[in-house]
Amino acid sequence: MGCLKPRITHLENKCGHLVINVHFVTLLTLLYIFAVDANHNNEGFLPWPLEILKHDRNHVCETEECKAAATQLLQSLNMSVDPCEDFYEFACGGWVERHPVLPTESHRNQFDIVMEKVDLELKEILEEAEEPGEPSPVVAAKKAYQACMDTDYLESEGLDPLLDIIGSIGDWPMASDSWKEENFDWQNAIAQLNRHLGLSPLVSLIVYLDRKNSTGSVITIDQTSLVLPRSMLVDPYTYGRQLEAYRRWIVGSAMEVVKARNASVPATRISVDAFEVIEFEIELAHVTTPSEKRRNAYRMYNPMTLQELQQMTDSVQISSSHAKIHWQQYFEAVFAGVDVTLSPQERVVVKEVQYLSDLVTLLGSTPLRVIANYIQWRLVMTLGKDTTQKLRELAFNFDRVYSGTKEKLPLWRECVFVTSSMLSFAVGYSYVSRFFDIEAKKSALQMVENIRAQFSSSVSDVNWMDPATRQVAQDKAEAMKELIGYPDWYANKSALEVYYNGVSVGRSHMRNVVSLKTLMMRRILSKLRVPKDRTEWYTSPDVVNAYYNPQTNSITFPAGILQPPFFSKGRPEALNYGSIGVVIGHEITHGFDDMGRQSDRYGNLAQWWSRATIDTYLEKAQCFIQQYSMYRVPELDELLHTEVMMNGITTQGENMADNGGMRQAFLAYKKYVADNGPEQRLPGLQQFSPQQLFFLGFATVWCESTTKESLLQEVLSDPHSPQRLRVKGTLANSEDFAHAWNCPAGSPMNPRNKCLIW
Ligand SMILES: [Zn+2]
């Protein structure tokens, strides 16, 4: 396939003949943009021309990486904006103009661009013929991808595999002319969907680390996940458009199923059933706890035995016998095929006690037909896109309204996504061996150490913590386990075979999806009696993201994110500290945000803070809540016919992580300069000091174009602030930023009131 993406890092080894052309283009762009830059220098925001005179050419980095970084930055900036007025617009204005949302997407940002690059690389791997000696899970991934791409076979198979599953769990009333209530056991149905697909239409059951006992796992019961965001469902008048699109999706899918089985069901009947399905989901939404009230891990830790759980739900008055939940039976159905014996004394943790009682009441007042329609809909909705063109079309029509996308993604991207999520470590194995620069792992590790050391040193300076709590915080930062690039067990090729032992892939894509997800679920469920491993990877190495896991006190930086624009060798470290450095600082800070602070160095829920320190902390957290709650999202006013504000409560953890991460990365960068001497400037951008480059590196990571619909989803259910506000909110709190950019006190980017925790 040759070179997939003309990036400098890959040019040398993969398509050297393109190097000259690319460099020529780079040079032209530099000249062009430098001219633009000169025009804007007259606008007088900063004394840049004078700054340039002070720096001779020895202080300018002329490496290819620096030229590439300079080109990208120059294309990103909008120099007609005063950086002290709106730094996001200053740093990203040009980027946004050059990167409109593609018709197939609902947003376009730096992460999307890197993901697209990674997807092309995965496509290259998956489309290649089987190689001798290749691990069998990688071969399975190639076969799974081929099956997904084989649309002729998918169409010839039609909905048969889906109908088999629908039939096996009691049939779908709204798409059947012979549904019988007595054949439908809703508990068995949701148990099968959990066991085979990991779905949780009414109750979520998962085996996960025990939050108070670091040695093992526990069965954790939680409220259901919903299809639409809770806030949309509980406010159907505001979100009528989305609910109508949702209804059409349900009706259309049911009609397809009716057609496939040659049944005779009146359209009016299907329509009424679809309304009832949505009404039921709205009622479910009302009994779930909203995310802003799910930030206290202690409230959500309610251990009890299976027997006590049974007594608890039995104590709810019910008007209909089908509402009784037989927990032992349900658990046994989920764990069928897993080598685990469950007694009435099995310990479980219930996250939302009230939800279970309310669910029983709701089920008691809901006809079984509606419950069956809803459960089967969740199945059809999940697997429909893995069947025919028609069902994929229906899902896309919903997405068009929900996310604002105009065209479907090409099938190969869907197939790369499905394959890499089902066989993530097999696909990730090939990705890492082919595309990951091992040097990046070493550099990332070094930076983690630098920023962690900085965090510890900053903690020792905070005056609002008592000394004992301060010491425990430092211990926690030191104990944080870092997972970088890929799992260590990749070194042992046979470990991959063991991990995917029993994997089987055939020609039917949908059957592959079911069997691979079943295998995945079995692996999760069988961990119930296995001691906890803090070094376990929960994410695929090709993912372009980073994580903090409070249960294990570990941070993960997969190979996917250790590349430009987040990280690159040979360019000023200011840019690396501003981008991947901030990402690392962000994840470390999560260990100390409003939720992370609730667990100790081993990931156990433990109160290691003194009361006085907690009180001060809560005051400081309140500052962030207020700051971000004041931010408006005017792009959405028209869509919702009201003034839309940010939710400072649900985003507080991420906002604290953004703020702490940026601050710690900047301090670590200053230390780097103190140890290694001042850095060079970028060609064509000599007016910017290395410290200013740090802030540009930070802000440009968050440049984004987005549809209004996607922005709405972010505001309603994303724990992160919209990207523009991640930049603005973080920098407005930073004295370092204000100083580096000479922003007058009281200017929009340097307000007098600032929030600070870490
Ligand atoms: Zn985060």
PDB file of N, CA, C and O in Angstrom, residues 567-591:
ATOM      1  N   PHE A 567       2.912  14.431  20.187  1.00  0.00           N
ATOM      2  CA  PHE A 567       4.300  14.199  20.561  1.00  0.00           C
ATOM      3  C   PHE A 567       5.132  14.006  19.303  1.00  0.00           C
ATOM      4  O   PHE A 567       4.708  13.325  18.375  1.00  0.00           O
ATOM      5  N   SER A 568       6.311  14.628  19.293  1.00  0.00           N
ATOM      6  CA  SER A 568       7.217  14.404  18.170  1.00  0.00           C
ATOM      7  C   SER A 568       8.632  14.728  18.613  1.00  0.00           C
ATOM      8  O   SER A 568       8.859  15.715  19.311  1.00  0.00           O
ATOM      9  N   LYS A 569       9.553  13.879  18.203  1.00  0.00           N
ATOM     10  CA  LYS A 569      10.951  14.163  18.528  1.00  0.00           C
ATOM     11  C   LYS A 569      11.471  15.213  17.557  1.00  0.00           C
ATOM     12  O   LYS A 569      10.971  15.352  16.453  1.00  0.00           O
ATOM     13  N   GLY A 570      12.484  15.946  17.976  1.00  0.00           N
ATOM     14  CA  GLY A 570      13.155  16.860  17.053  1.00  0.00           C
ATOM     15  C   GLY A 570      12.521  18.233  16.980  1.00  0.00           C
ATOM     16  O   GLY A 570      13.023  19.116  16.303  1.00  0.00           O
ATOM     17  N   ARG A 571      11.408  18.444  17.647  1.00  0.00           N
ATOM     18  CA  ARG A 571      10.822  19.790  17.681  1.00  0.00           C
ATOM     19  C   ARG A 571      11.026  20.334  19.095  1.00  0.00           C
ATOM     20  O   ARG A 571      11.357  19.560  20.012  1.00  0.00           O
ATOM     21  N   PRO A 572      10.820  21.637  19.310  1.00  0.00           N
ATOM     22  CA  PRO A 572      11.048  22.164  20.660  1.00  0.00           C
ATOM     23  C   PRO A 572      10.236  21.395  21.701  1.00  0.00           C
ATOM     24  O   PRO A 572       9.073  21.065  21.471  1.00  0.00           O
ATOM     25  N   GLU A 573      10.881  21.129  22.826  1.00  0.00           N
ATOM     26  CA  GLU A 573      10.181  20.421  23.901  1.00  0.00           C
ATOM     27  C   GLU A 573       9.001  21.243  24.413  1.00  0.00           C
ATOM     28  O   GLU A 573       8.069  20.704  25.006  1.00  0.00           O
ATOM     29  N   ALA A 574       9.043  22.554  24.185  1.00  0.00           N
ATOM     30  CA  ALA A 574       7.915  23.400  24.608  1.00  0.00           C
ATOM     31  C   ALA A 574       6.621  22.855  24.018  1.00  0.00           C
ATOM     32  O   ALA A 574       5.589  22.797  24.696  1.00  0.00           O
ATOM     33  N   LEU A 575       6.676  22.436  22.756  1.00  0.00           N
ATOM     34  CA  LEU A 575       5.468  21.917  22.108  1.00  0.00           C
ATOM     35  C   LEU A 575       5.084  20.560  22.684  1.00  0.00           C
ATOM     36  O   LEU A 575       3.907  20.265  22.873  1.00  0.00           O
ATOM     37  N   ASN A 576       6.089  19.720  22.969  1.00  0.00           N
ATOM     38  CA  ASN A 576       5.773  18.408  23.543  1.00  0.00           C
ATOM     39  C   ASN A 576       5.207  18.540  24.957  1.00  0.00           C
ATOM     40  O   ASN A 576       4.245  17.869  25.310  1.00  0.00           O
ATOM     41  N   TYR A 577       5.803  19.414  25.748  1.00  0.00           N
ATOM     42  CA  TYR A 577       5.267  19.611  27.101  1.00  0.00           C
ATOM     43  C   TYR A 577       3.865  20.220  27.035  1.00  0.00           C
ATOM     44  O   TYR A 577       3.004  19.895  27.839  1.00  0.00           O
ATOM     45  N   GLY A 578       3.666  21.116  26.054  1.00  0.00           N
ATOM     46  CA  GLY A 578       2.351  21.759  25.921  1.00  0.00           C
ATOM     47  C   GLY A 578       1.273  20.794  25.456  1.00  0.00           C
ATOM     48  O   GLY A 578       0.095  20.986  25.748  1.00  0.00           O
ATOM     49  N   SER A 579       1.658  19.745  24.721  1.00  0.00           N
ATOM     50  CA  SER A 579       0.636  18.813  24.225  1.00  0.00           C
ATOM     51  C   SER A 579       0.636  17.507  25.023  1.00  0.00           C
ATOM     52  O   SER A 579      -0.156  17.354  25.947  1.00  0.00           O
ATOM     53  N   ILE A 580       1.553  16.566  24.738  1.00  0.00           N
ATOM     54  CA  ILE A 580       1.489  15.292  25.471  1.00  0.00           C
ATOM     55  C   ILE A 580       1.788  15.512  26.958  1.00  0.00           C
ATOM     56  O   ILE A 580       1.240  14.816  27.819  1.00  0.00           O
ATOM     57  N   GLY A 581       2.621  16.521  27.263  1.00  0.00           N
ATOM     58  CA  GLY A 581       2.924  16.815  28.668  1.00  0.00           C
ATOM     59  C   GLY A 581       1.663  17.187  29.430  1.00  0.00           C
ATOM     60  O   GLY A 581       1.433  16.728  30.550  1.00  0.00           O
ATOM     61  N   VAL A 582       0.827  18.011  28.796  1.00  0.00           N
ATOM     62  CA  VAL A 582      -0.426  18.407  29.450  1.00  0.00           C
ATOM     63  C   VAL A 582      -1.357  17.194  29.566  1.00  0.00           C
ATOM     64  O   VAL A 582      -2.047  17.019  30.571  1.00  0.00           O
ATOM     65  N   VAL A 583      -1.339  16.338  28.531  1.00  0.00           N
ATOM     66  CA  VAL A 583      -2.174  15.127  28.582  1.00  0.00           C
ATOM     67  C   VAL A 583      -1.750  14.266  29.781  1.00  0.00           C
ATOM     68  O   VAL A 583      -2.580  13.776  30.549  1.00  0.00           O
ATOM     69  N   ILE A 584      -0.438  14.119  29.963  1.00  0.00           N
ATOM     70  CA  ILE A 584       0.069  13.322  31.094  1.00  0.00           C
ATOM     71  C   ILE A 584      -0.322  13.988  32.419  1.00  0.00           C
ATOM     72  O   ILE A 584      -0.831  13.340  33.334  1.00  0.00           O
ATOM     73  N   GLY A 585      -0.114  15.295  32.486  1.00  0.00           N
ATOM     74  CA  GLY A 585      -0.478  16.032  33.704  1.00  0.00           C
ATOM     75  C   GLY A 585      -1.969  15.910  33.994  1.00  0.00           C
ATOM     76  O   GLY A 585      -2.385  15.765  35.146  1.00  0.00           O
ATOM     77  N   HIS A 586      -2.765  15.936  32.926  1.00  0.00           N
ATOM     78  CA  HIS A 586      -4.223  15.800  33.057  1.00  0.00           C
ATOM     79  C   HIS A 586      -4.559  14.461  33.728  1.00  0.00           C
ATOM     80  O   HIS A 586      -5.329  14.409  34.686  1.00  0.00           O
ATOM     81  N   GLU A 587      -3.956  13.381  33.229  1.00  0.00           N
ATOM     82  CA  GLU A 587      -4.287  12.057  33.776  1.00  0.00           C
ATOM     83  C   GLU A 587      -3.796  11.924  35.219  1.00  0.00           C
ATOM     84  O   GLU A 587      -4.488  11.362  36.062  1.00  0.00           O
ATOM     85  N   ILE A 588      -2.611  12.440  35.508  1.00  0.00           N
ATOM     86  CA  ILE A 588      -2.113  12.372  36.893  1.00  0.00           C
ATOM     87  C   ILE A 588      -3.061  13.144  37.815  1.00  0.00           C
ATOM     88  O   ILE A 588      -3.438  12.674  38.890  1.00  0.00           O
ATOM     89  N   THR A 589      -3.500  14.325  37.367  1.00  0.00           N
ATOM     90  CA  THR A 589      -4.376  15.147  38.210  1.00  0.00           C
ATOM     91  C   THR A 589      -5.707  14.447  38.495  1.00  0.00           C
ATOM     92  O   THR A 589      -6.317  14.667  39.542  1.00  0.00           O
ATOM     93  N   HIS A 590      -6.151  13.587  37.566  1.00  0.00           N
ATOM     94  CA  HIS A 590      -7.398  12.855  37.819  1.00  0.00           C
ATOM     95  C   HIS A 590      -7.337  12.064  39.123  1.00  0.00           C
ATOM     96  O   HIS A 590      -8.354  11.823  39.764  1.00  0.00           O
ATOM     97  N   GLY A 591      -6.147  11.657  39.505  1.00  0.00           N
ATOM     98  CA  GLY A 591      -6.006  10.928  40.770  1.00  0.00           C
ATOM     99  C   GLY A 591      -6.350  11.802  41.969  1.00  0.00           C
ATOM    100  O   GLY A 591      -6.513  11.303  43.084  1.00  0.00           O
TER     101      GLY A 591
END
